[in-house]
Amino acid sequence: MTSNINEKLFSDFDLSTNIEYLSVLKKIVNESIHPAFLCSQIKIENPNYFSIIYSNNLFIDEFGNGHESLIGKSHDFLFEEIGLNYDSVDQNEYSRMIIAIKNKQEGNFIFNLPVYHRGIKEVLKFQLKLVPFFNQENKKTYLIFVFEKQNDNSVKNSYPLSQNQILIKTLERSLSNEKLLRQISYLIISDKTIKEISLMIAELICYHLKVDRCIINDIRDDKPNFIVEFSNFGSRYITYGDESVKEEDVKNYVIFHNEFYKKISSENSVKNNSSLFVVNDIRSDPAFYKFRKIYQDFNVFSEITAITSFDNKINGSIHIHCSERRNFNMEEIQLLEIISEQLSIAIDRSYSVERVMIANHKLLIRTLELKQAIKKEKELRKTQSEFVALVSHEFKTPLQIIDSNREMISRKIKNLNLVDDSILKYLEKIKSGIFKMNGLISTTLNLARIESGREKMGLNKVKFYINDLIYDIIDKVNNLALSKNISINLLNFDNPIEIFADQKMLDHAFTNLISNAIKYSRDNLSVDITLLVSNKNVIVEVLDRGIGIPEEDLKNIGKKFFRARNTLSVSGTGIGLYITKYFIELHNGFIEVDSKIDVGSKFSISIPLF
Ligand code: ADP
């Protein structure tokens, strides 16, 4: 009956709004079925100081302290007033309790406490439950301590184990604990997913601690991500928000966990890498009344919850359920603490791995997009280049017809022996126009070939004398030179130099350099062409005494469409040198420019002889 009253009180009572706050807390203590008392944080300036303000009669009866001797005492009462004679286990519990009090955290602690029945002292095992309450209005904190007598004092009566047996049992336990931790460590560094790791940890915990169920939660950015559950009925993964999961119990889990996390995060109790909540008897624990229905549905009597966090951020939890009463011992609790720390690291690591994978994925998609864009752009350029090449080629035929007809007219006129040779001059002008036009067409064709992809530009190497090639070129540009009265000096041309190269490409290159030298020279000057051989390379130098290139433009000479600022009044395209450079580099050669404005320029091409 009494426990029902307690349940009602806790479930109906909203702490944040009820002004009868203190009296309700006293009522809770009064109606507790176990010895209990209430502490209050009296001195606001010292938040760690709590003192006893109220106790129930059960407490007075059990521990034999009158109200007067208790009220106003600090929470150190266990040690000072009740006479806790702690051994090593109790000492541990005592320090855990002090930490919980300071953090205003819930907790369960096992103590051996002396009680007096009819004047006879007896040391009994108690579970001390600590439940904090927060009054939002006056910022005061209250703690209720409930002392639940444990039934397993029977150990005292059983046949005592010998020292050796105790030692062996302890050793066995440590070895098996160590094995479990090792297995978990291997799991964590394996390449399994965090879901798989969690499920295997849950299974290991169930077998090792002999509990009925282990649930592991993964929380991302304050939102539940997935649950894994291992129990006697099997195992499963549940991903939150998964539409296909409609079972009632799963929903309950979600509700329960959301509530649970809200509760612990609102009390700001998770400070360390892991926080543990041990509940030996959920049915009589006031803090769990709210969730009682769900616990009943899952048939839970005792539970440990370990909250895992990384960098002060909750990232998961482990819940261990027993359908029967279970008093978890310190060793088990500590073991779980270590496991939850390991799990918190594993979860965090999986975040990073996930983040890296997402980033990689994005990068991959971006690379694919770029590749596709490049492919498209290449195709487009290829089509354009092919079109340009086709059109340029089509120009050649009519030009050839014009040129051959010009040649025929010129011959006929010569045969007529006309005194007025002005017609011949006009024909010469037509000839140089055709030469320019042809140059332009081959430049455009070459550019189109380059642009449509390097693979098409294979070298068609043949053996020939470079001297002969240059003689031919001079023949072609002769008209241009004559029109400006420019003389061309050939230096070091006595020895024929044989070369193994693509003749058409070199024809373009030298024609370009020589015609530029003439084009960018003023009238009546001279151009020098020098041939040199050095280290199995032939060097062709074309030197003019023309307008030169401004210093600031020199670095850009040879770039596609680039024209120096002082040549804009002279017709040109800025492609010739780009193609020349390209062709020379295809031959593993290079081109150098040395120029001074209004003094002249020297272009040198160096290519291997073979
Ligand atoms: P184009 O002569 O048709 O403009 P080129 O690619 O052959 O194209 O040359 C690029 C630019 O380099 C020219 O526009 C000119 O500014 C400069 N250049 C090339 N040769 C000479 C030279 N001998 N003297 C001065 N400037 C030159």
XYZ file of C-alpha atoms and ligand atoms in Angstrom:
637
model
C 0.000 0.000 0.000
C 2.619 2.481 1.128
C 4.655 2.006 -2.006
C 1.563 2.846 -4.080
C 1.231 6.123 -2.261
C 4.877 6.853 -2.984
C 4.400 6.049 -6.612
C 1.470 8.405 -6.902
C 3.289 11.191 -5.153
C 6.235 10.997 -7.488
C 4.321 10.615 -10.668
C 1.879 13.480 -10.032
C 4.294 15.889 -8.534
C 5.755 18.511 -10.788
C 8.748 19.966 -8.979
C 9.224 23.033 -11.071
C 5.844 24.593 -10.295
C 4.652 23.256 -6.926
C 5.049 25.856 -4.214
C 4.356 23.322 -1.503
C 7.620 21.883 -2.555
C 9.254 21.248 0.812
C 6.163 19.794 2.428
C 5.755 17.335 -0.427
C 9.346 16.223 -0.044
C 8.784 15.711 3.669
C 5.693 13.716 2.852
C 7.701 11.499 0.544
C 10.214 10.852 3.312
C 7.466 10.255 5.811
C 5.691 7.737 3.664
C 8.746 5.860 2.501
C 8.682 2.163 3.356
C 12.394 2.359 4.145
C 14.312 4.540 6.606
C 14.836 7.874 4.882
C 15.777 11.498 5.474
C 15.868 14.747 3.631
C 18.845 17.084 3.246
C 18.828 20.629 2.008
C 21.531 22.792 0.533
C 21.427 25.300 3.348
C 24.314 27.547 2.571
C 23.987 28.882 -0.935
C 27.533 30.264 -0.752
C 28.861 26.761 -0.121
C 27.078 24.573 -2.677
C 28.742 21.424 -1.397
C 27.254 21.725 2.075
C 24.056 19.806 2.711
C 22.432 19.353 6.047
C 19.698 17.074 7.328
C 16.366 18.838 7.748
C 13.953 15.969 8.149
C 13.817 12.194 8.766
C 11.095 9.579 9.031
C 10.432 7.482 12.135
C 11.696 4.321 10.461
C 15.088 5.948 10.293
C 15.026 6.888 13.980
C 13.918 3.356 14.878
C 16.567 1.660 12.781
C 19.578 3.745 13.650
C 18.594 4.897 17.124
C 19.245 8.600 16.575
C 16.779 11.104 17.876
C 15.565 13.907 15.655
C 17.534 16.393 17.689
C 20.865 14.676 17.162
C 20.331 14.556 13.388
C 18.785 17.820 12.299
C 21.342 20.330 11.088
C 24.095 17.738 10.719
C 26.113 17.672 7.527
C 25.800 14.856 5.039
C 28.870 13.430 6.737
C 26.417 11.936 9.253
C 27.155 8.389 8.032
C 30.643 8.581 9.285
C 30.158 10.821 12.260
C 26.693 10.068 13.665
C 25.773 6.583 12.555
C 29.241 5.233 13.068
C 30.135 3.844 9.691
C 33.123 1.625 10.282
C 34.137 1.364 6.735
C 36.307 -1.357 5.327
C 37.862 -0.983 1.872
C 34.603 -1.626 -0.022
C 32.599 0.804 2.076
C 35.321 3.402 1.713
C 34.994 3.187 -2.051
C 31.257 3.525 -1.818
C 31.613 6.438 0.543
C 33.811 8.344 -1.929
C 31.364 7.557 -4.714
C 28.556 8.907 -2.601
C 30.417 12.158 -1.807
C 31.013 12.710 -5.535
C 27.340 12.055 -6.274
C 26.313 14.540 -3.567
C 28.636 17.196 -4.941
C 27.361 16.650 -8.470
C 23.780 16.474 -7.190
C 23.525 13.193 -8.944
C 21.405 10.150 -8.322
C 23.189 7.146 -6.969
C 23.027 3.797 -5.248
C 25.595 2.824 -2.668
C 26.040 -0.274 -0.590
C 27.088 0.239 3.053
C 27.551 -1.995 6.054
C 25.974 -0.005 8.844
C 25.610 -0.704 12.546
C 22.033 -0.926 13.816
C 20.834 -1.439 17.384
C 18.002 -3.771 18.160
C 17.102 -3.829 21.837
C 20.529 -2.542 22.642
C 22.326 -5.187 20.594
C 24.602 -3.922 17.853
C 24.454 -5.687 14.502
C 26.163 -4.704 11.245
C 23.745 -4.977 8.326
C 24.071 -4.338 4.632
C 22.072 -1.366 3.326
C 21.591 0.051 -0.057
C 21.589 3.815 0.180
C 19.692 5.539 -2.587
C 20.415 9.158 -3.235
C 17.766 11.147 -5.117
C 18.324 14.849 -5.778
C 15.510 17.351 -6.312
C 15.837 20.824 -7.703
C 13.602 23.683 -6.869
C 13.794 26.008 -9.828
C 12.342 28.959 -7.919
C 14.776 29.461 -5.100
C 17.555 27.446 -6.677
C 17.728 25.204 -3.653
C 18.696 21.585 -4.014
C 17.329 18.809 -1.829
C 18.593 15.294 -1.435
C 16.545 12.367 -0.195
C 18.460 9.432 1.248
C 16.632 6.109 1.421
C 18.181 3.211 3.359
C 17.044 -0.100 1.978
C 17.975 -3.168 3.955
C 19.560 -5.873 1.797
C 18.419 -9.456 2.056
C 21.642 -11.107 1.097
C 23.185 -10.804 4.547
C 22.901 -14.546 4.483
C 26.479 -14.764 3.241
C 27.482 -14.369 6.845
C 25.825 -17.642 7.742
C 27.137 -19.725 4.876
C 30.162 -21.931 5.267
C 33.167 -19.605 5.246
C 35.600 -19.989 2.363
C 39.243 -20.609 3.148
C 41.751 -17.844 2.360
C 43.067 -19.852 -0.595
C 39.606 -20.420 -2.020
C 38.886 -16.690 -1.756
C 42.167 -15.939 -3.491
C 41.453 -18.395 -6.309
C 37.916 -17.059 -6.772
C 39.205 -13.484 -6.911
C 41.891 -14.496 -9.382
C 39.388 -16.309 -11.585
C 37.128 -13.315 -11.592
C 39.952 -10.905 -12.472
C 41.111 -13.163 -15.284
C 37.653 -13.429 -16.757
C 37.131 -9.657 -16.394
C 40.458 -9.066 -18.063
C 39.484 -11.443 -20.884
C 36.218 -9.621 -21.405
C 37.943 -6.241 -21.576
C 40.494 -7.630 -23.998
C 37.754 -9.017 -26.247
C 36.032 -5.649 -26.216
C 39.284 -3.836 -27.016
C 39.869 -6.098 -30.032
C 36.317 -5.464 -31.162
C 36.746 -1.741 -30.910
C 39.875 -1.672 -33.040
C 38.398 -4.067 -35.581
C 36.947 -2.777 -38.835
C 33.410 -3.720 -37.843
C 30.692 -1.081 -37.878
C 29.714 0.568 -34.620
C 26.370 -1.282 -34.731
C 28.098 -4.643 -35.013
C 30.574 -3.727 -32.283
C 27.757 -2.579 -29.974
C 25.750 -5.733 -30.488
C 28.733 -7.945 -29.771
C 29.562 -5.940 -26.647
C 25.924 -6.326 -25.518
C 26.162 -10.063 -26.004
C 29.472 -10.315 -24.141
C 28.069 -8.293 -21.238
C 24.984 -10.500 -21.010
C 27.041 -13.682 -20.818
C 29.695 -12.284 -18.558
C 27.497 -10.522 -15.996
C 24.725 -13.115 -16.333
C 22.041 -10.518 -16.930
C 18.861 -10.896 -18.953
C 19.202 -8.006 -21.318
C 21.744 -5.481 -22.488
C 20.793 -2.502 -24.556
C 23.263 -0.141 -26.112
C 22.224 3.253 -27.370
C 24.101 5.402 -29.804
C 23.348 9.105 -29.663
C 24.469 11.579 -32.307
C 24.228 15.324 -31.802
C 21.818 14.888 -28.888
C 19.522 12.749 -30.993
C 19.131 8.968 -30.690
C 20.745 7.178 -33.610
C 20.287 3.465 -33.047
C 19.725 0.865 -30.320
C 21.074 -2.616 -30.217
C 19.524 -5.106 -27.878
C 20.739 -8.494 -26.801
C 18.530 -10.611 -24.594
C 17.478 -14.168 -23.944
C 15.089 -13.761 -26.849
C 17.805 -12.934 -29.357
C 19.327 -9.794 -30.677
C 18.278 -6.909 -32.880
C 19.190 -3.508 -34.195
C 16.736 -0.694 -34.110
C 17.451 2.492 -35.975
C 15.522 5.421 -34.577
C 13.168 7.050 -36.986
C 13.025 3.865 -39.022
C 9.455 3.772 -40.323
C 9.445 0.012 -40.574
C 9.896 -0.354 -36.800
C 6.386 -0.085 -35.493
C 6.382 -2.469 -32.548
C 4.944 -1.078 -29.367
C 7.896 -2.011 -27.187
C 10.321 -0.232 -29.488
C 8.282 2.917 -29.260
C 8.323 2.542 -25.516
C 12.060 2.288 -25.591
C 12.346 5.426 -27.581
C 10.039 7.285 -25.218
C 11.862 5.939 -22.212
C 15.298 6.834 -23.445
C 14.297 10.287 -24.576
C 12.840 10.955 -21.121
C 15.859 9.474 -19.438
C 18.312 11.634 -21.327
C 16.218 14.732 -20.843
C 16.310 14.040 -17.136
C 20.026 13.490 -16.837
C 21.024 16.290 -19.133
C 18.707 18.758 -17.388
C 20.372 17.899 -14.116
C 23.708 18.387 -15.812
C 25.013 15.370 -14.033
C 27.141 13.945 -16.791
C 30.546 15.440 -16.291
C 32.978 12.598 -16.536
C 33.613 10.060 -19.241
C 30.899 7.877 -17.845
C 28.181 8.108 -15.244
C 26.508 5.145 -13.690
C 23.036 4.762 -12.297
C 22.586 1.592 -10.302
C 19.060 0.570 -9.370
C 18.827 -2.659 -7.441
C 15.068 -2.470 -7.120
C 13.340 -0.350 -9.691
C 9.917 -0.922 -8.159
C 10.767 0.831 -4.944
C 13.080 3.484 -6.348
C 11.309 6.847 -6.311
C 13.381 8.259 -9.164
C 12.072 5.597 -11.497
C 8.361 5.813 -10.765
C 7.884 7.846 -13.866
C 9.206 5.025 -16.043
C 7.696 2.235 -14.025
C 5.214 1.137 -16.654
C 7.910 0.722 -19.256
C 10.160 -1.177 -16.883
C 7.237 -3.469 -16.083
C 6.641 -4.068 -19.777
C 10.224 -5.129 -20.125
C 10.146 -7.127 -16.929
C 13.015 -5.253 -15.305
C 13.704 -5.508 -11.598
C 17.279 -4.303 -11.355
C 19.187 -2.120 -13.744
C 22.505 -0.425 -14.320
C 22.692 2.391 -16.775
C 26.060 3.679 -17.846
C 26.054 6.919 -19.782
C 28.923 7.216 -22.209
C 30.230 10.582 -23.170
C 33.141 12.024 -25.061
C 34.428 15.569 -24.574
C 31.588 16.143 -22.076
C 28.994 15.264 -24.692
C 26.707 12.274 -24.214
C 27.190 9.902 -27.120
C 25.534 6.739 -25.871
C 24.518 4.481 -23.013
C 24.535 0.902 -21.866
C 21.540 -0.491 -20.004
C 21.695 -3.794 -18.194
C 18.445 -5.387 -17.110
C 17.699 -8.226 -14.706
C 14.211 -9.616 -14.409
C 14.915 -10.596 -10.812
C 16.359 -8.660 -7.976
C 20.077 -8.248 -8.299
C 22.532 -6.466 -6.068
C 25.306 -5.404 -8.348
C 28.691 -5.431 -6.667
C 31.477 -2.892 -6.955
C 33.513 -5.074 -9.245
C 30.653 -5.366 -11.721
C 29.976 -1.669 -11.548
C 33.615 -0.808 -12.132
C 33.799 -3.247 -15.014
C 30.836 -1.583 -16.631
C 32.409 1.784 -16.081
C 35.483 0.693 -18.047
C 33.369 -0.858 -20.796
C 31.306 2.283 -21.152
C 34.495 4.339 -21.465
C 35.724 2.034 -24.216
C 32.382 2.218 -25.945
C 32.364 6.009 -25.782
C 35.709 6.009 -27.607
C 34.439 3.513 -30.184
C 31.344 5.591 -30.827
C 33.411 8.734 -31.151
C 35.831 7.017 -33.499
C 32.945 5.819 -35.642
C 31.788 9.451 -35.896
C 35.169 10.436 -37.257
C 35.272 7.493 -39.637
C 31.773 8.362 -40.786
C 32.727 11.990 -41.226
C 35.799 11.031 -43.256
C 33.699 8.655 -45.351
C 31.077 11.328 -46.015
C 33.811 13.805 -46.954
C 35.423 11.217 -49.251
C 32.106 10.465 -50.821
C 31.466 14.140 -51.501
C 34.944 14.470 -52.945
C 34.364 11.462 -55.165
C 31.107 12.875 -56.478
C 32.777 16.241 -57.093
C 35.670 14.534 -58.927
C 33.224 12.574 -61.077
C 31.291 15.742 -61.872
C 34.521 17.506 -62.783
C 35.662 14.588 -64.904
C 32.367 14.619 -66.738
C 32.569 18.375 -67.218
C 36.114 18.031 -68.560
C 35.010 15.223 -70.873
C 32.129 17.310 -72.167
C 34.353 20.308 -72.632
C 36.912 18.162 -74.496
C 34.222 16.768 -76.752
C 32.948 20.262 -77.445
C 36.433 21.516 -78.179
C 37.059 18.525 -80.423
C 33.902 19.221 -82.421
C 34.837 22.887 -82.736
C 38.390 22.038 -83.758
C 37.182 19.493 -86.269
C 34.866 22.071 -87.757
C 37.637 24.680 -87.948
C 39.965 22.116 -89.532
C 37.330 21.192 -92.112
C 36.562 24.787 -93.053
C 40.267 25.713 -93.247
C 40.908 22.756 -95.457
C 38.077 23.773 -97.758
C 39.759 27.194 -98.141
C 42.909 25.594 -99.486
C 41.441 24.244 -102.730
C 40.047 27.565 -104.079
C 43.283 29.261 -103.013
C 45.296 26.723 -104.995
C 43.072 27.401 -108.027
C 43.613 31.166 -107.661
C 47.371 30.643 -107.309
C 47.720 28.355 -110.310
C 45.675 30.753 -112.451
C 47.801 33.649 -111.238
C 50.883 31.657 -112.283
C 49.414 31.006 -115.743
C 48.436 34.673 -116.296
C 51.884 35.770 -115.136
C 53.561 33.402 -117.652
C 51.293 34.519 -120.505
C 51.972 38.189 -119.827
C 55.746 37.516 -119.750
C 55.388 35.805 -123.164
C 53.526 38.831 -124.561
C 56.566 40.986 -123.764
C 54.483 43.951 -122.665
C 56.356 47.193 -121.996
C 54.146 48.051 -119.035
C 54.950 45.560 -116.316
C 52.453 47.003 -113.783
C 50.186 43.973 -114.361
C 53.063 41.756 -113.192
C 53.335 43.833 -110.012
C 49.638 43.362 -109.342
C 50.067 39.670 -109.824
C 52.958 39.675 -107.328
C 50.660 41.332 -104.816
C 48.085 38.586 -105.420
C 50.896 36.061 -104.838
C 51.906 37.501 -101.472
C 48.238 37.692 -100.485
C 47.903 33.993 -101.273
C 51.073 33.279 -99.249
C 49.652 35.081 -96.226
C 46.320 33.382 -96.645
C 48.021 29.981 -96.857
C 50.030 30.764 -93.703
C 46.871 31.701 -91.876
C 45.129 28.522 -92.968
C 47.974 26.239 -91.901
C 48.223 28.078 -88.567
C 44.498 27.578 -87.985
C 44.740 23.959 -89.057
C 47.673 23.330 -86.732
C 45.892 24.974 -83.808
C 42.815 22.876 -84.475
C 44.952 19.738 -84.506
C 46.611 20.696 -81.211
C 43.308 21.603 -79.581
C 41.582 18.396 -80.584
C 44.009 16.386 -78.434
C 47.707 15.775 -78.133
C 47.457 12.118 -79.134
C 46.722 13.128 -82.696
C 49.979 15.040 -82.970
C 52.390 12.201 -83.581
C 55.787 13.132 -84.992
C 56.370 12.171 -88.578
C 60.179 12.172 -88.484
C 62.304 12.088 -91.605
C 65.965 12.840 -92.366
C 66.622 16.142 -94.140
C 69.082 19.016 -94.234
C 68.006 21.935 -92.122
C 69.920 24.300 -94.431
C 67.652 23.234 -97.328
C 64.523 23.784 -95.282
C 65.605 27.314 -94.452
C 66.495 28.057 -98.119
C 62.973 26.991 -99.095
C 61.450 29.188 -96.417
C 63.471 32.188 -97.548
C 62.143 31.565 -101.006
C 58.604 31.713 -99.686
C 59.109 34.875 -97.649
C 61.209 36.559 -100.306
C 58.348 38.700 -101.558
C 57.656 39.964 -98.067
C 61.347 40.814 -97.569
C 61.562 42.496 -100.934
C 58.486 44.599 -100.242
C 60.271 46.052 -97.169
C 63.723 45.983 -98.738
C 65.036 43.713 -96.005
C 68.094 41.612 -96.703
C 68.524 38.206 -95.103
C 72.028 37.141 -94.040
C 72.707 33.439 -93.655
C 75.553 32.829 -91.227
C 77.400 29.556 -90.764
C 75.464 27.875 -93.547
C 78.519 26.307 -95.237
C 78.200 22.911 -93.573
C 74.953 21.089 -94.311
C 73.356 19.893 -91.059
C 71.330 16.742 -91.242
C 68.464 16.367 -88.803
C 65.872 13.678 -88.025
C 62.622 15.532 -87.332
C 59.110 16.347 -88.474
C 59.720 18.511 -91.484
C 56.279 20.126 -91.593
C 56.467 21.185 -87.979
C 59.925 22.695 -88.359
C 58.766 24.380 -91.544
C 56.044 26.086 -89.535
C 58.464 27.003 -86.735
C 61.167 28.615 -88.905
C 58.687 30.255 -91.266
C 57.041 31.804 -88.228
C 60.325 33.134 -86.787
C 61.699 34.397 -90.088
C 58.480 36.042 -91.245
C 58.048 37.669 -87.807
C 61.609 39.025 -88.018
C 60.736 40.632 -91.343
C 57.243 41.691 -90.268
C 58.418 43.443 -87.089
C 61.418 45.168 -88.681
C 61.366 48.607 -90.174
C 62.188 48.937 -93.895
C 65.733 48.708 -95.234
C 67.167 46.662 -92.368
C 68.636 43.160 -92.305
C 67.830 39.853 -90.611
C 70.529 37.317 -89.616
C 69.881 33.585 -89.539
C 72.642 31.572 -87.874
C 73.035 27.809 -87.743
C 74.961 26.212 -84.863
C 75.528 22.694 -83.608
C 76.190 22.072 -79.947
C 75.972 18.892 -77.882
C 73.994 16.947 -80.483
C 71.542 19.831 -80.811
C 71.027 22.161 -83.685
C 70.483 25.800 -82.784
C 68.810 28.155 -85.227
C 69.023 31.838 -84.307
C 66.885 34.436 -86.046
C 68.005 37.968 -85.241
C 66.321 41.145 -86.363
C 66.970 44.823 -85.749
C 63.295 45.696 -85.488
C 60.897 47.102 -82.948
C 61.749 44.604 -80.177
C 59.492 43.381 -77.386
C 58.687 45.399 -74.233
C 60.357 43.825 -71.186
C 57.081 43.354 -69.329
C 55.631 41.371 -72.265
C 58.577 39.018 -72.690
C 57.278 36.493 -70.123
C 54.040 36.093 -72.074
C 55.556 35.621 -75.502
C 54.499 32.221 -76.867
C 51.213 32.098 -74.955
C 48.121 31.471 -77.025
C 46.726 34.693 -78.615
C 49.300 36.892 -76.891
C 50.538 39.925 -78.781
C 52.966 42.487 -77.404
C 51.558 45.972 -76.786
C 53.834 47.624 -79.377
C 52.658 45.416 -82.248
C 48.918 45.952 -82.113
C 48.993 48.144 -85.248
C 50.634 45.295 -87.210
C 48.262 42.565 -88.347
C 48.676 39.213 -86.580
C 46.898 36.581 -84.532
C 49.212 35.675 -81.650
C 49.003 31.985 -82.539
C 52.096 31.386 -84.629
C 54.580 31.341 -81.737
C 52.260 29.268 -79.571
C 52.247 26.556 -82.233
C 55.988 26.923 -82.796
C 56.661 26.423 -79.100
C 54.348 23.431 -79.033
C 56.055 21.789 -82.035
C 59.547 22.430 -80.697
C 58.642 20.972 -77.315
C 57.225 17.898 -79.064
C 60.778 17.449 -80.389
C 62.157 17.790 -76.837
C 63.632 21.122 -77.815
C 63.106 24.652 -76.518
C 62.777 28.210 -77.694
C 64.432 31.297 -76.157
C 63.826 35.001 -76.763
C 66.171 37.837 -76.147
C 64.798 41.222 -77.062
C 65.140 44.901 -76.410
C 62.622 47.477 -77.414
C 63.683 49.476 -80.521
C 66.940 47.508 -80.737
C 65.733 44.141 -82.006
C 64.978 40.550 -81.083
C 66.771 37.241 -81.194
C 64.715 34.049 -81.227
C 66.735 30.825 -80.775
C 65.381 27.345 -81.303
C 67.325 24.376 -80.028
C 66.333 20.819 -80.957
C 68.094 17.475 -80.814
C 69.671 16.423 -84.122
C 68.055 12.964 -83.823
P 51.500 37.223 -84.691
O 52.806 37.650 -85.225
O 50.576 36.675 -85.698
O 50.859 38.256 -83.796
P 53.040 35.253 -83.203
O 52.549 34.188 -82.316
O 53.924 34.868 -84.306
O 51.748 35.975 -83.715
O 53.764 36.297 -82.291
C 53.211 36.700 -81.102
C 53.636 38.099 -80.740
O 55.038 38.105 -80.392
C 53.538 39.091 -81.827
O 52.230 39.615 -81.940
C 54.519 40.130 -81.417
O 53.948 41.009 -80.460
C 55.612 39.346 -80.754
N 56.742 39.068 -81.668
C 57.020 37.882 -82.265
N 58.148 37.986 -82.996
C 58.586 39.251 -82.847
C 59.712 39.971 -83.332
N 60.603 39.402 -84.150
N 59.827 41.262 -82.958
C 58.937 41.841 -82.148
N 57.863 41.223 -81.640
C 57.688 39.948 -81.997
